[in-house]
Tab-separated table of C-alpha atoms in Angstrom:
chain	number	residue	atom	x	y	z
A	10	MET	CA	42.945	32.883	-87.820
A	11	HIS	CA	45.203	31.882	-90.485
A	12	ILE	CA	46.550	28.642	-91.470
A	13	THR	CA	49.802	27.796	-93.025
A	14	PHE	CA	50.496	24.233	-94.289
A	15	LEU	CA	53.705	22.859	-95.148
A	16	GLY	CA	53.088	21.158	-98.638
A	17	GLY	CA	50.697	21.369	-100.954
A	18	GLY	CA	50.382	17.907	-101.508
A	19	ASN	CA	47.132	15.293	-101.719
A	20	MET	CA	45.723	15.377	-98.025
A	21	GLY	CA	47.231	19.188	-98.109
A	22	ARG	CA	44.829	19.572	-101.101
A	23	ALA	CA	42.131	17.848	-99.523
A	24	LEU	CA	42.341	20.115	-96.373
A	25	ILE	CA	42.913	23.084	-98.176
A	26	GLY	CA	39.287	23.363	-100.780
A	27	GLY	CA	37.720	21.018	-97.442
A	28	LEU	CA	37.854	24.945	-95.232
A	29	LEU	CA	36.756	26.711	-97.744
A	30	LYS	CA	33.578	24.963	-98.524
A	31	VAL	CA	32.727	24.995	-94.817
A	32	GLY	CA	33.462	28.986	-94.607
A	33	LEU	CA	37.165	29.435	-94.794
A	34	GLN	CA	38.352	32.460	-96.467
A	35	ALA	CA	41.105	32.119	-99.150
A	36	GLN	CA	42.802	34.639	-97.889
A	37	GLN	CA	43.269	33.010	-94.513
A	38	ILE	CA	44.729	30.664	-95.945
A	39	SER	CA	48.729	30.276	-97.721
A	40	VAL	CA	50.850	27.032	-98.285
A	41	ILE	CA	54.222	26.641	-98.114
A	42	GLU	CA	55.400	24.433	-101.560
A	43	THR	CA	58.802	24.087	-102.671
A	44	ASN	CA	57.332	22.098	-105.629
A	45	PRO	CA	56.930	25.603	-108.102
A	46	GLU	CA	53.886	23.407	-110.930
A	47	THR	CA	52.139	21.896	-107.521
A	48	ALA	CA	52.297	25.726	-105.997
A	49	SER	CA	51.227	27.298	-108.913
A	50	GLN	CA	47.911	24.644	-109.131
A	51	LEU	CA	46.851	25.627	-105.459
A	52	LYS	CA	46.415	29.290	-106.652
A	53	LYS	CA	44.890	28.580	-109.749
A	54	ASP	CA	42.687	26.431	-107.969
A	55	PHE	CA	41.943	27.603	-104.603
A	56	ALA	CA	43.241	31.902	-104.660
A	57	ILE	CA	45.606	30.817	-101.668
A	58	SER	CA	48.772	32.548	-101.100
A	59	ALA	CA	51.766	29.569	-101.632
A	60	ILE	CA	55.240	30.449	-100.823
A	61	ALA	CA	58.580	28.382	-101.405
A	62	SER	CA	60.206	28.506	-98.433
A	63	ILE	CA	59.910	28.637	-94.904
A	64	ASP	CA	62.274	31.482	-94.712
A	65	ALA	CA	59.648	33.560	-96.259
A	66	MET	CA	55.975	32.641	-94.167
A	67	ALA	CA	54.906	35.248	-91.798
A	68	LEU	CA	53.824	34.944	-88.559
A	69	ASP	CA	51.851	37.985	-86.867
A	70	GLY	CA	52.762	37.090	-83.187
A	71	SER	CA	49.497	36.351	-81.734
A	72	LYS	CA	47.712	32.409	-81.124
A	73	ASN	CA	45.993	32.577	-83.984
A	74	ASN	CA	48.517	30.903	-85.639
A	75	ILE	CA	48.011	27.310	-86.990
A	76	VAL	CA	50.629	25.393	-88.562
A	77	VAL	CA	49.426	21.483	-91.053
A	78	MET	CA	52.387	20.535	-91.171
A	79	ALA	CA	51.533	18.409	-94.748
A	80	VAL	CA	54.857	17.254	-95.790
A	81	LYS	CA	55.870	13.239	-96.341
A	82	PRO	CA	57.427	11.462	-92.496
A	83	GLN	CA	60.787	11.750	-93.830
A	84	ASP	CA	60.984	14.714	-94.435
A	85	PHE	CA	59.429	16.056	-91.230
A	86	LYS	CA	62.445	16.255	-89.070
A	87	ALA	CA	63.487	18.667	-91.577
A	88	ALA	CA	61.148	20.770	-92.156
A	89	ALA	CA	60.263	20.889	-88.100
A	90	GLN	CA	64.148	22.296	-87.434
A	91	ALA	CA	63.595	24.626	-90.359
A	92	LEU	CA	60.122	25.509	-88.972
A	93	SER	CA	61.638	25.751	-84.846
A	94	GLY	CA	63.620	29.143	-85.882
A	95	ARG	CA	60.782	30.919	-86.942
A	96	LEU	CA	59.243	29.945	-83.798
A	97	GLN	CA	61.781	31.905	-81.955
A	98	ALA	CA	60.325	35.071	-82.226
A	99	SER	CA	56.765	35.420	-82.468
A	100	ALA	CA	54.067	33.859	-80.257
A	101	ALA	CA	53.792	29.542	-80.839
A	102	PRO	CA	51.266	28.321	-83.048
A	103	LEU	CA	49.124	25.521	-82.996
A	104	ILE	CA	50.335	22.430	-84.803
A	105	VAL	CA	48.747	20.053	-86.568
A	106	SER	CA	50.282	16.684	-88.051
A	107	ILE	CA	49.007	14.874	-90.712
A	108	ALA	CA	52.473	12.961	-91.281
A	109	ALA	CA	51.792	9.693	-90.967
A	110	GLY	CA	54.184	7.542	-88.185
A	111	ILE	CA	55.614	11.727	-86.179
A	112	ARG	CA	55.156	11.128	-82.401
A	113	THR	CA	54.132	14.046	-80.933
A	114	GLY	CA	57.356	13.807	-78.572
A	115	ASP	CA	59.144	13.776	-81.298
A	116	MET	CA	57.346	17.021	-82.640
A	117	SER	CA	57.933	18.490	-79.941
A	118	ARG	CA	61.889	18.204	-79.175
A	119	TRP	CA	62.273	19.061	-83.305
A	120	LEU	CA	60.139	22.236	-83.446
A	121	GLY	CA	61.107	22.906	-79.632
A	122	GLN	CA	57.700	23.850	-78.512
A	123	THR	CA	54.623	21.495	-76.716
A	124	ARG	CA	51.354	22.912	-78.972
A	125	CYS	CA	51.265	19.746	-80.973
A	126	VAL	CA	48.229	17.608	-82.400
A	127	ARG	CA	48.881	14.552	-84.495
A	128	ALA	CA	45.845	13.074	-87.111
A	129	MET	CA	45.341	10.374	-88.632
A	130	PRO	CA	43.989	10.748	-91.882
A	131	ASN	CA	42.572	7.997	-94.794
A	132	THR	CA	42.772	8.524	-97.931
A	133	PRO	CA	38.480	8.727	-99.233
A	134	ALA	CA	39.605	12.252	-96.748
A	135	LEU	CA	40.231	12.955	-100.882
A	136	ILE	CA	36.699	13.298	-100.899
A	137	GLY	CA	35.579	14.880	-98.036
A	138	LYS	CA	34.593	11.113	-96.946
A	139	GLY	CA	37.386	10.109	-94.622
A	140	ILE	CA	38.014	9.858	-90.724
A	141	THR	CA	41.465	10.718	-88.797
A	142	GLY	CA	42.521	9.598	-85.167
A	143	LEU	CA	43.626	12.683	-83.149
A	144	PHE	CA	46.101	12.571	-80.334
A	145	ALA	CA	47.088	15.087	-78.178
A	146	GLU	CA	48.908	15.070	-75.093
A	147	THR	CA	47.076	16.255	-72.160
A	148	SER	CA	48.910	19.842	-71.829
A	149	VAL	CA	47.558	20.913	-75.092
A	150	SER	CA	44.573	22.671	-73.829
A	151	ASP	CA	41.192	22.453	-75.097
A	152	ALA	CA	40.638	25.098	-77.318
A	153	ASP	CA	43.626	24.205	-79.456
A	154	ARG	CA	42.152	20.583	-79.112
A	155	ASN	CA	38.190	21.889	-80.742
A	156	LEU	CA	40.832	24.083	-83.540
A	157	ALA	CA	43.032	21.081	-84.734
A	158	GLU	CA	38.917	19.086	-84.884
A	159	VAL	CA	37.537	21.806	-86.546
A	160	ILE	CA	40.450	21.654	-89.520
A	161	CYS	CA	40.478	17.531	-90.026
A	162	ASN	CA	36.361	17.528	-89.491
A	163	ALA	CA	36.976	19.411	-92.675
A	164	LEU	CA	38.217	15.549	-93.797
A	165	GLY	CA	35.752	13.870	-92.790
A	166	GLN	CA	34.594	12.631	-89.593
A	167	THR	CA	37.078	12.566	-86.380
A	168	VAL	CA	37.558	10.477	-83.363
A	169	TRP	CA	39.534	10.884	-80.074
A	170	VAL	CA	41.823	8.052	-78.385
A	171	ASP	CA	43.505	8.909	-75.311
A	172	GLN	CA	47.286	7.141	-75.618
A	173	GLU	CA	49.647	7.754	-78.377
A	174	GLN	CA	49.943	4.617	-78.993
A	175	LEU	CA	46.543	3.651	-80.229
A	176	LEU	CA	47.116	5.282	-83.458
A	177	ASP	CA	49.595	2.346	-84.329
A	178	ALA	CA	45.569	1.115	-84.146
A	179	VAL	CA	44.329	3.560	-85.801
A	180	THR	CA	46.677	3.288	-88.428
A	181	ALA	CA	46.023	-0.468	-88.918
A	182	LEU	CA	42.363	-0.019	-88.816
A	183	SER	CA	40.923	3.009	-90.621
A	184	GLY	CA	44.600	4.115	-92.075
A	185	SER	CA	45.532	1.066	-94.065
A	186	GLY	CA	41.982	0.194	-94.042
A	187	PRO	CA	40.637	1.291	-97.482
A	188	ALA	CA	43.316	-0.951	-99.236
A	189	TYR	CA	41.411	-3.741	-97.335
A	190	VAL	CA	37.752	-3.225	-99.024
A	191	PHE	CA	40.090	-2.324	-101.968
A	192	ALA	CA	41.421	-5.677	-102.069
A	193	PHE	CA	38.218	-7.482	-101.212
A	194	LEU	CA	36.406	-5.288	-104.189
A	195	GLU	CA	39.147	-7.001	-106.528
A	196	ALA	CA	38.400	-10.417	-105.488
A	197	LEU	CA	34.521	-9.781	-105.803
A	198	GLN	CA	34.241	-8.606	-108.879
A	199	ALA	CA	36.956	-11.131	-110.166
A	200	GLY	CA	34.091	-13.619	-107.929
A	201	GLY	CA	30.875	-11.926	-110.632
A	202	GLU	CA	33.948	-12.771	-113.315
A	203	ARG	CA	34.431	-16.500	-112.773
A	204	LEU	CA	31.174	-16.971	-112.259
A	205	GLY	CA	30.156	-15.267	-115.911
A	206	LEU	CA	29.283	-12.104	-115.346
A	207	ASP	CA	30.907	-8.982	-117.500
A	208	SER	CA	33.663	-6.773	-116.087
A	209	VAL	CA	31.433	-3.578	-116.358
A	210	THR	CA	28.213	-5.291	-114.423
A	211	ALA	CA	30.695	-7.341	-111.939
A	212	ARG	CA	31.961	-4.201	-111.039
A	213	LYS	CA	29.150	-2.460	-111.084
A	214	LEU	CA	27.377	-4.852	-108.928
A	215	ALA	CA	30.224	-5.694	-106.695
A	216	TYR	CA	31.063	-1.253	-106.078
A	217	ALA	CA	26.814	-0.901	-105.532
A	218	THR	CA	26.695	-4.119	-102.983
A	219	LEU	CA	29.680	-2.137	-100.773
A	220	GLU	CA	28.588	1.196	-100.314
A	221	GLY	CA	24.634	-0.167	-99.926
A	222	ALA	CA	25.263	-2.554	-97.068
A	223	SER	CA	28.402	0.393	-95.883
A	224	GLN	CA	25.494	2.545	-95.670
A	225	LEU	CA	22.554	0.331	-94.411
A	226	ALA	CA	24.775	-0.633	-91.425
A	227	ASN	CA	25.982	2.990	-90.482
A	228	HIS	CA	22.614	3.960	-90.577
A	229	SER	CA	20.875	0.881	-88.309
A	230	ALA	CA	21.066	0.704	-84.474
A	231	GLU	CA	21.696	-2.376	-85.384
A	232	ASN	CA	25.201	-3.953	-84.941
A	233	ALA	CA	27.112	-5.501	-88.302
A	234	SER	CA	27.086	-9.374	-86.488
A	235	THR	CA	23.107	-8.403	-86.478
A	236	LEU	CA	22.545	-7.507	-89.490
A	237	ARG	CA	24.936	-10.251	-90.856
A	238	GLU	CA	22.761	-13.118	-89.510
A	239	LYS	CA	19.584	-11.581	-90.314
A	240	VAL	CA	20.113	-11.822	-93.987
A	241	THR	CA	21.705	-15.277	-93.662
A	242	SER	CA	19.144	-18.279	-93.734
A	243	LYS	CA	20.021	-21.611	-93.050
A	244	GLY	CA	20.494	-23.848	-95.693
A	245	GLY	CA	20.566	-20.500	-98.380
A	246	THR	CA	23.111	-19.362	-100.670
A	247	THR	CA	24.951	-16.920	-97.685
A	248	ALA	CA	25.045	-19.231	-95.611
A	249	ALA	CA	26.525	-21.167	-97.687
A	250	ALA	CA	29.088	-18.682	-98.848
A	251	LEU	CA	29.825	-17.905	-95.051
A	252	ALA	CA	30.916	-21.610	-94.584
A	253	VAL	CA	33.074	-21.082	-97.044
A	254	LEU	CA	35.195	-17.729	-95.907
A	255	LYS	CA	34.916	-19.325	-91.655
A	256	ASP	CA	36.194	-22.640	-93.537
A	257	LEU	CA	39.381	-20.350	-94.943
A	258	GLU	CA	39.425	-18.713	-91.145
A	259	TRP	CA	38.974	-15.220	-93.149
A	260	GLN	CA	38.115	-13.084	-89.753
A	261	ALA	CA	41.173	-14.328	-88.109
A	262	ALA	CA	42.963	-13.691	-91.629
A	263	LEU	CA	42.459	-10.040	-91.082
A	264	GLU	CA	42.971	-9.769	-87.275
A	265	ARG	CA	46.443	-10.706	-88.043
A	266	ALA	CA	46.422	-8.351	-91.156
A	267	LEU	CA	45.910	-5.481	-88.808
A	268	ALA	CA	48.552	-7.084	-86.538
A	269	ALA	CA	51.404	-6.852	-88.508
A	270	ALA	CA	50.167	-3.605	-89.718
A	271	ALA	CA	50.091	-1.631	-86.167
A	272	GLU	CA	53.367	-3.284	-85.750
A	273	ARG	CA	55.170	-1.818	-88.599
A	274	SER	CA	53.056	1.749	-87.338
A	275	LYS	CA	55.073	1.331	-84.399
A	276	ALA	CA	58.623	0.245	-85.819
A	277	MET	CA	58.321	4.194	-88.130
A	278	GLY	CA	56.876	5.719	-85.748
A	279	ASP	CA	60.701	4.945	-83.616
A	280	GLU	CA	62.855	4.699	-87.252
A	281	LEU	CA	61.251	8.351	-87.900
A	282	GLY	CA	61.857	9.388	-84.267
A	283	GLN	CA	65.664	8.346	-84.693
A	284	GLU	CA	67.597	11.292	-83.479
């Protein structure tokens, strides 16, 4: 098996590092990166092959080739069309795209092949703690699905959706989700500071509370609603705080925020897929 990355930015770099950690050899990975400094750093850090052009890309004609499209969404079409000329002379590799908003139908149209899997990771993948939503058309084999899953598991966890439109929901929930968490952390820390805590202490309390509560929920057989009820004593401090949040309709606001993100994801897909 050989994996070629088109693009060696942050997410591509995270994937390369993750794959090497789970046992892939450096000689099984190459990257096409047009930025000389980025290419040089990738070679230095991972001892992988880095080339500057798709024209120099080596395909051995076997079905064991995998190409990970890790370019920016706005650059995807040009990269795919350049790659398509190289695919005609060899067996079509499995294409795994981590470019946001690029639909499988557009991938297939630009690449001239249907062996494509679409992936939507999130930024915690940069430390191996991400979760990636995956979709493939029914024509994609189970073996190819497994390969794509193995690759993306190097970033953390994976989930499959059976309708491509659900990747808009994945984007809204987990793709954009880290930003919601960061915003919550900002507010939690700021609230602590207004109550008299210094910034270092408030930050430590906020971050540790979020991390601990998330791990508790993740390891518990009970759902988040039950856990919330257990920590909320009638007439207590938590009940007073949650009453304010309820009055502010914070849950409805968050649901509206996710809906807006999903709608924007759909619109981006429409825009990026235009001829």
